[in-house]
Amino acid sequence: MIILTGTTGNLGSSILRHMLGLVPPSRIIASVHNRSAQAHEGLEKKGVHVRAGDYHDPGSLERAFAGGDRLLIVSHPSFSDELRVASHRNAIDAAKKAGVKHIYYTSIAFGGESKAAVMKAHLETEAYLRSAGVDHTIIREGVYMESYPLYLGFFEVSDAEVVVPGDGGVAWAARDDLAEATAKVIAGGGYKDETILLTGPRAYTLAQTTALVSSILGREIRFSTASQGEFVKRHAAKGDAARLWASTYPAIEAGELSVVDPSLERILGRPPVSLESRLRGLLGGEGEPRAEVSNWIDNGQRGAR
Ligand SMILES: NC(=O)c1ccc[n+]([C@@H]2O[C@H](COP(=O)([O-])OP(=O)(O)OC[C@H]3O[C@@H](n4cnc5c(N)ncnc54)[C@H](OP(=O)(O)O)[C@@H]3O)[C@@H](O)[C@H]2O)c1
């Protein structure tokens, strides 16, 4: 039995969809935060086991994970490191109590001693999982192409310029490619006690990414860098989100996100989706940049409360 968390979210829903193509639904347990979520209405009918599991309620997690062999912990979206790490610890501890044999954790693809604030909770969780005494696989998911508006300094489609506090390469990956590979890793087994880095096939600097967006939109978008202080001031209305996010850029400048790894292509058994084709889809109306940014801010702040 495979237990999946986060299945109402962007990454988790896509992992579930791919998982349903790999194993029978009766072998899947969806541990859901919001039991009444519309996204889950059809799942029980399909034969997926749907159970209530809240990262803040260890008892619910233990009940949700009972009888499962492999568990995927999708990281808790929050700006509070304390809350995120506590959630992940709760899930790992509950999994051990429930007799889960192998835990998979979705980390992100920053460096091992990252300068980025968003990586801190992942590094603490990775360390906890490595010492938990249970088989595990850490999947360092590459930067979502869908998150390009965040990385381009809270970009909105009407903007004429991108101003960020630093530049460097980002080996972007399509979220659905990451989800498909994650589902294949879990369904296929193996990777015991390994850390897998899933990235796109090449790194683009933020300046190159801006140029690509500019050519797809068919109008000039200027690119420049500013100090962290100026960036935070520029986005003062976003409060803590801007301060937290500013720390991502020294990590980008240090090359933390520019590492290209062949694992994604190997696991998918095909070339990953290119940045250009994904951006064409997103800028063609499929994904509104403003929504991606506001979801990230809302989820992070909701979790921090
Ligand atoms: N690699 C990247 O580039 C990248 C980019 C953005 C984000 N991320 C991180 O990757 C993770 C997944 O991203 P995503 O876009 O799929 O996030 P998302 O759409 O916000 O989904 C998060 C999932 O977590 C669940 N959740 C929230 N609070 C919970 C709780 N207390 N107990 C159990 N489950 C809870 C949500 O369930 P409900 O809907 O029921 O609340 C939802 O299913 C997040 O941690 C996010 O910060 C990575």
Short mmCIF file of C-alpha atoms and ligand atoms in Angstrom, two decimals:
data_model
loop_
_atom_site.label_atom_id
_atom_site.label_comp_id
_atom_site.label_asym_id
_atom_site.label_seq_id
_atom_site.Cartn_x
_atom_site.Cartn_y
_atom_site.Cartn_z
CA MET A 1 0.00 0.00 0.00
CA ILE A 2 1.24 3.47 -0.95
CA ILE A 3 0.22 6.48 1.15
CA LEU A 4 0.23 9.90 -0.50
CA THR A 5 -0.08 13.24 1.30
CA GLY A 6 -0.74 16.68 -0.21
CA THR A 7 -3.03 15.25 -2.90
CA THR A 8 -5.18 18.41 -3.00
CA GLY A 9 -2.09 20.50 -3.83
CA ASN A 10 -0.29 21.30 -7.07
CA LEU A 11 2.45 18.71 -6.82
CA GLY A 12 0.55 16.06 -4.84
CA SER A 13 -2.50 16.00 -7.12
CA SER A 14 -0.26 15.45 -10.09
CA ILE A 15 1.67 12.69 -8.28
CA LEU A 16 -1.63 10.98 -7.48
CA ARG A 17 -2.76 11.21 -11.11
CA HIS A 18 0.46 9.56 -12.29
CA MET A 19 0.33 7.00 -9.51
CA LEU A 20 -3.13 5.93 -10.66
CA GLY A 21 -1.51 4.98 -13.99
CA LEU A 22 1.12 2.85 -12.24
CA VAL A 23 -0.68 0.92 -9.49
CA PRO A 24 -4.30 -0.12 -8.88
CA PRO A 25 -6.31 2.49 -6.91
CA SER A 26 -6.95 -0.06 -4.18
CA ARG A 27 -3.20 0.11 -3.38
CA ILE A 28 -3.32 3.86 -2.74
CA ILE A 29 -4.20 5.65 0.49
CA ALA A 30 -4.74 9.42 0.15
CA SER A 31 -4.04 11.04 3.53
CA VAL A 32 -5.90 14.32 3.22
CA HIS A 33 -5.80 17.49 5.28
CA ASN A 34 -9.22 18.69 4.22
CA ARG A 35 -11.36 15.53 4.14
CA SER A 36 -14.23 17.33 2.41
CA ALA A 37 -12.09 18.75 -0.39
CA GLN A 38 -13.90 18.59 -3.70
CA ALA A 39 -10.79 17.25 -5.38
CA HIS A 40 -11.30 13.99 -3.51
CA GLU A 41 -14.94 13.43 -4.29
CA GLY A 42 -14.33 10.99 -7.11
CA LEU A 43 -11.42 9.19 -5.53
CA GLU A 44 -13.28 6.87 -3.19
CA LYS A 45 -15.54 5.89 -6.08
CA LYS A 46 -12.42 4.92 -8.04
CA GLY A 47 -11.30 2.72 -5.16
CA VAL A 48 -8.64 4.93 -3.57
CA HIS A 49 -8.69 4.83 0.24
CA VAL A 50 -9.24 8.39 1.51
CA ARG A 51 -8.32 9.08 5.16
CA ALA A 52 -8.05 12.22 7.28
CA GLY A 53 -4.45 13.14 8.15
CA ASP A 54 -3.43 16.51 9.58
CA TYR A 55 0.29 17.26 10.04
CA HIS A 56 -0.62 19.03 13.29
CA ASP A 57 -2.50 16.02 14.68
CA PRO A 58 -0.14 13.03 15.16
CA GLY A 59 -3.01 10.68 16.08
CA SER A 60 -4.78 11.37 12.78
CA LEU A 61 -1.55 10.68 10.89
CA GLU A 62 -1.00 7.36 12.63
CA ARG A 63 -4.55 6.30 11.77
CA ALA A 64 -4.19 7.51 8.17
CA PHE A 65 -0.89 5.69 7.66
CA ALA A 66 -2.00 2.37 9.23
CA GLY A 67 -1.43 -0.58 6.89
CA GLY A 68 0.74 1.45 4.50
CA ASP A 69 4.15 0.26 3.29
CA ARG A 70 5.47 3.35 1.46
CA LEU A 71 4.66 6.92 2.45
CA LEU A 72 5.20 10.12 0.50
CA ILE A 73 5.44 13.22 2.69
CA VAL A 74 4.79 16.32 0.58
CA SER A 75 6.40 19.19 2.44
CA HIS A 76 4.11 21.46 4.42
CA PRO A 77 3.69 24.86 2.74
CA SER A 78 4.36 27.53 5.37
CA PHE A 79 6.74 30.45 6.01
CA SER A 80 7.27 29.15 9.55
CA ASP A 81 10.27 26.81 9.65
CA GLU A 82 9.27 25.69 13.13
CA LEU A 83 5.83 24.66 11.93
CA ARG A 84 7.13 22.97 8.80
CA VAL A 85 9.73 20.92 10.64
CA ALA A 86 7.24 19.99 13.37
CA SER A 87 4.78 18.81 10.68
CA HIS A 88 7.40 16.68 8.95
CA ARG A 89 8.62 15.22 12.25
CA ASN A 90 5.04 14.37 13.19
CA ALA A 91 4.59 12.57 9.87
CA ILE A 92 7.88 10.66 10.18
CA ASP A 93 7.19 9.64 13.80
CA ALA A 94 3.61 8.59 12.97
CA ALA A 95 4.84 6.56 9.98
CA LYS A 96 7.27 4.64 12.21
CA LYS A 97 4.52 3.94 14.75
CA ALA A 98 2.18 2.79 11.97
CA GLY A 99 4.81 0.38 10.63
CA VAL A 100 5.52 2.16 7.32
CA LYS A 101 8.62 0.57 5.75
CA HIS A 102 9.87 3.32 3.41
CA ILE A 103 9.39 7.10 3.65
CA TYR A 104 9.79 9.44 0.65
CA TYR A 105 10.13 13.17 1.31
CA THR A 106 9.79 16.01 -1.22
CA SER A 107 12.66 18.39 -0.50
CA ILE A 108 13.80 21.10 -2.92
CA ALA A 109 16.86 21.44 -5.11
CA PHE A 110 18.90 24.11 -3.29
CA GLY A 111 22.39 23.32 -2.00
CA GLY A 112 23.38 21.28 1.03
CA GLU A 113 24.33 24.35 3.09
CA SER A 114 21.90 26.68 1.41
CA LYS A 115 21.85 30.45 1.75
CA ALA A 116 18.10 30.37 0.98
CA ALA A 117 15.64 30.66 3.88
CA VAL A 118 13.17 28.39 2.06
CA MET A 119 15.66 25.50 2.24
CA LYS A 120 16.18 25.60 6.03
CA ALA A 121 13.17 23.49 7.02
CA HIS A 122 13.97 21.00 4.26
CA LEU A 123 17.54 20.54 5.49
CA GLU A 124 16.34 20.00 9.06
CA THR A 125 13.74 17.51 7.87
CA GLU A 126 16.27 15.68 5.71
CA ALA A 127 18.60 15.33 8.73
CA TYR A 128 15.74 14.06 10.92
CA LEU A 129 14.68 11.54 8.29
CA ARG A 130 18.24 10.28 7.75
CA SER A 131 18.57 9.53 11.45
CA ALA A 132 15.04 8.12 11.90
CA GLY A 133 16.10 4.50 11.46
CA VAL A 134 13.65 3.78 8.64
CA ASP A 135 14.29 3.25 4.93
CA HIS A 136 13.90 6.57 3.16
CA THR A 137 14.40 8.48 -0.07
CA ILE A 138 14.81 12.24 -0.22
CA ILE A 139 13.59 13.66 -3.51
CA ARG A 140 15.01 17.10 -4.13
CA GLU A 141 12.44 18.49 -6.54
CA GLY A 142 13.86 21.04 -8.99
CA VAL A 143 12.47 24.54 -9.22
CA TYR A 144 9.00 24.45 -10.77
CA MET A 145 8.80 26.21 -14.15
CA GLU A 146 5.35 27.24 -12.92
CA SER A 147 7.07 29.25 -10.16
CA TYR A 148 8.88 31.51 -12.68
CA PRO A 149 6.86 34.60 -11.56
CA LEU A 150 8.26 34.25 -8.03
CA TYR A 151 11.85 33.88 -9.19
CA LEU A 152 11.45 36.83 -11.57
CA GLY A 153 10.75 38.98 -8.51
CA PHE A 154 6.94 38.57 -8.24
CA PHE A 155 6.49 39.10 -11.99
CA GLU A 156 3.11 40.09 -13.39
CA VAL A 157 2.31 39.72 -17.06
CA SER A 158 1.76 43.48 -17.50
CA ASP A 159 5.24 44.29 -16.09
CA ALA A 160 7.79 45.97 -18.36
CA GLU A 161 10.78 45.08 -16.20
CA VAL A 162 12.15 42.40 -13.93
CA VAL A 163 14.22 43.61 -10.97
CA VAL A 164 15.80 40.99 -8.72
CA PRO A 165 18.53 41.06 -6.04
CA GLY A 166 20.92 38.70 -7.86
CA ASP A 167 21.16 36.35 -10.81
CA GLY A 168 22.44 32.87 -11.61
CA GLY A 169 21.37 29.66 -13.30
CA VAL A 170 18.14 27.81 -12.52
CA ALA A 171 17.65 24.26 -13.88
CA TRP A 172 13.87 24.67 -14.13
CA ALA A 173 11.64 21.57 -14.33
CA ALA A 174 7.95 21.28 -15.20
CA ARG A 175 5.95 20.46 -12.08
CA ASP A 176 4.12 17.65 -13.85
CA ASP A 177 7.44 16.06 -14.94
CA LEU A 178 8.60 16.15 -11.32
CA ALA A 179 5.32 14.59 -10.22
CA GLU A 180 5.52 11.82 -12.81
CA ALA A 181 9.11 11.00 -11.85
CA THR A 182 8.23 11.08 -8.13
CA ALA A 183 5.35 8.64 -8.71
CA LYS A 184 7.66 6.34 -10.70
CA VAL A 185 10.32 6.39 -7.98
CA ILE A 186 7.77 5.44 -5.31
CA ALA A 187 5.92 2.83 -7.36
CA GLY A 188 9.13 1.29 -8.71
CA GLY A 189 10.84 0.84 -5.33
CA GLY A 190 14.60 1.01 -4.75
CA TYR A 191 16.54 4.20 -3.95
CA LYS A 192 16.87 3.05 -0.33
CA ASP A 193 18.48 5.79 1.79
CA GLU A 194 19.33 7.82 -1.32
CA THR A 195 18.89 11.49 -2.15
CA ILE A 196 17.68 12.04 -5.71
CA LEU A 197 18.08 15.39 -7.44
CA LEU A 198 15.41 16.04 -10.09
CA THR A 199 16.25 18.97 -12.36
CA GLY A 200 15.58 20.17 -15.85
CA PRO A 201 18.12 19.44 -18.62
CA ARG A 202 19.76 22.91 -18.65
CA ALA A 203 20.08 25.95 -16.46
CA TYR A 204 18.86 29.38 -17.53
CA THR A 205 19.88 32.54 -15.73
CA LEU A 206 17.06 34.79 -14.61
CA ALA A 207 18.16 37.24 -17.33
CA GLN A 208 17.84 34.46 -19.95
CA THR A 209 14.48 33.42 -18.51
CA THR A 210 13.29 37.03 -18.72
CA ALA A 211 14.47 37.21 -22.35
CA LEU A 212 12.47 34.03 -23.10
CA VAL A 213 9.34 35.48 -21.46
CA SER A 214 9.92 38.69 -23.40
CA SER A 215 10.20 36.88 -26.75
CA ILE A 216 7.08 34.78 -26.05
CA LEU A 217 5.08 37.88 -25.11
CA GLY A 218 6.49 39.72 -28.13
CA ARG A 219 7.52 42.84 -26.22
CA GLU A 220 10.56 44.08 -24.39
CA ILE A 221 10.92 43.24 -20.70
CA ARG A 222 14.00 44.85 -19.17
CA PHE A 223 16.10 42.91 -16.68
CA SER A 224 18.21 44.41 -13.90
CA THR A 225 19.51 43.63 -10.44
CA ALA A 226 19.10 45.68 -7.28
CA SER A 227 20.21 45.35 -3.66
CA GLN A 228 18.25 43.10 -1.31
CA GLY A 229 17.13 46.21 0.61
CA GLU A 230 15.72 47.82 -2.54
CA PHE A 231 13.96 44.60 -3.49
CA VAL A 232 12.30 44.30 -0.07
CA LYS A 233 11.30 47.98 -0.18
CA ARG A 234 9.86 47.57 -3.66
CA HIS A 235 7.69 44.70 -2.41
CA ALA A 236 6.97 46.12 1.06
CA ALA A 237 3.26 45.38 0.60
CA LYS A 238 4.10 41.65 0.60
CA GLY A 239 5.56 41.93 4.10
CA ASP A 240 7.47 38.89 5.36
CA ALA A 241 7.16 37.15 2.01
CA ALA A 242 9.48 39.68 0.33
CA ARG A 243 12.09 39.49 3.11
CA LEU A 244 12.03 35.68 3.11
CA TRP A 245 12.17 35.52 -0.66
CA ALA A 246 15.07 37.98 -0.96
CA SER A 247 17.36 35.38 0.66
CA THR A 248 16.79 33.09 -2.34
CA TYR A 249 18.94 35.25 -4.60
CA PRO A 250 22.33 34.83 -2.87
CA ALA A 251 21.67 31.07 -3.22
CA ILE A 252 20.97 31.51 -6.93
CA GLU A 253 24.11 33.64 -7.33
CA ALA A 254 26.11 30.91 -5.57
CA GLY A 255 24.95 28.45 -8.26
CA GLU A 256 22.81 26.35 -5.90
CA LEU A 257 20.02 25.97 -8.47
CA SER A 258 22.21 25.64 -11.56
CA VAL A 259 23.16 22.00 -11.01
CA VAL A 260 21.85 19.81 -13.84
CA ASP A 261 21.25 16.15 -13.05
CA PRO A 262 20.29 13.45 -15.59
CA SER A 263 18.00 11.57 -13.14
CA LEU A 264 14.76 13.23 -14.23
CA GLU A 265 15.20 12.25 -17.88
CA ARG A 266 16.34 8.75 -16.94
CA ILE A 267 13.36 8.14 -14.63
CA LEU A 268 10.85 9.60 -17.10
CA GLY A 269 12.37 7.63 -19.98
CA ARG A 270 11.98 10.70 -22.23
CA PRO A 271 13.34 14.23 -22.39
CA PRO A 272 11.76 16.54 -19.80
CA VAL A 273 9.49 19.36 -21.00
CA SER A 274 11.57 22.36 -22.12
CA LEU A 275 11.34 25.73 -20.40
CA GLU A 276 10.32 27.41 -23.63
CA SER A 277 7.37 25.09 -24.30
CA ARG A 278 6.17 25.28 -20.68
CA LEU A 279 6.43 29.07 -20.61
CA ARG A 280 4.46 29.23 -23.87
CA GLY A 281 1.68 27.22 -22.20
CA LEU A 282 1.77 29.33 -19.03
CA LEU A 283 1.89 32.67 -20.83
CA GLY A 284 -0.76 31.53 -23.27
CA GLY A 285 -3.29 31.82 -20.48
CA GLU A 286 -2.96 28.41 -18.84
CA GLY A 287 -1.38 29.84 -15.69
CA GLU A 288 -1.80 33.39 -14.44
CA PRO A 289 1.51 34.66 -12.91
CA ARG A 290 -0.32 36.70 -10.29
CA ALA A 291 -2.21 33.60 -9.07
CA GLU A 292 1.02 31.60 -8.69
CA VAL A 293 2.56 34.36 -6.57
CA SER A 294 -0.52 35.01 -4.44
CA ASN A 295 -1.05 31.28 -3.81
CA TRP A 296 2.52 31.00 -2.59
CA ILE A 297 2.12 33.99 -0.28
CA ASP A 298 -1.33 32.93 0.99
CA ASN A 299 -0.27 29.33 1.66
CA GLY A 300 2.91 30.43 3.40
CA GLN A 301 1.14 32.93 5.61
CA ARG A 302 -1.79 30.64 6.38
CA GLY A 303 0.64 27.95 7.51
CA ALA A 304 2.58 30.40 9.67
CA ARG A 305 -0.41 31.37 11.72
N1 LIG B 1 10.21 22.88 -6.02
C1 LIG B 1 9.65 24.07 -6.15
O1 LIG B 1 9.97 24.89 -7.03
C2 LIG B 1 8.56 24.49 -5.24
C3 LIG B 1 7.81 25.62 -5.59
C4 LIG B 1 6.78 26.00 -4.77
C5 LIG B 1 6.53 25.28 -3.62
N2 LIG B 1 7.29 24.20 -3.30
C6 LIG B 1 7.00 23.42 -2.07
O2 LIG B 1 6.61 22.11 -2.42
C7 LIG B 1 5.52 21.66 -1.58
C8 LIG B 1 4.35 21.26 -2.43
O3 LIG B 1 4.04 22.31 -3.30
P1 LIG B 1 2.59 22.51 -3.87
O4 LIG B 1 2.69 23.59 -4.89
O5 LIG B 1 2.00 21.19 -4.23
O6 LIG B 1 1.84 23.08 -2.56
P2 LIG B 1 0.28 23.29 -2.37
O7 LIG B 1 -0.43 23.32 -3.68
O8 LIG B 1 0.14 24.44 -1.45
O9 LIG B 1 -0.20 21.94 -1.62
C9 LIG B 1 0.13 21.69 -0.31
C10 LIG B 1 -0.58 20.46 0.21
O10 LIG B 1 -0.29 20.34 1.60
C11 LIG B 1 -1.51 20.07 2.27
N3 LIG B 1 -1.48 20.56 3.64
C12 LIG B 1 -1.52 21.85 4.08
N4 LIG B 1 -1.55 21.88 5.41
C13 LIG B 1 -1.56 20.57 5.84
C14 LIG B 1 -1.64 19.97 7.11
N5 LIG B 1 -1.69 20.68 8.25
N6 LIG B 1 -1.66 18.61 7.19
C15 LIG B 1 -1.60 17.85 6.06
N7 LIG B 1 -1.52 18.38 4.81
C16 LIG B 1 -1.52 19.73 4.70
C17 LIG B 1 -2.58 20.81 1.49
O11 LIG B 1 -3.84 20.25 1.81
P3 LIG B 1 -5.18 21.18 1.90
O12 LIG B 1 -5.37 21.71 0.51
O13 LIG B 1 -6.26 20.25 2.29
O14 LIG B 1 -4.88 22.24 2.91
C18 LIG B 1 -2.12 20.53 0.07
O15 LIG B 1 -2.61 19.30 -0.38
C19 LIG B 1 5.23 22.82 -0.64
O16 LIG B 1 5.90 22.61 0.58
C20 LIG B 1 5.82 24.01 -1.32
O17 LIG B 1 6.26 25.00 -0.38
C21 LIG B 1 8.28 23.78 -4.09
#
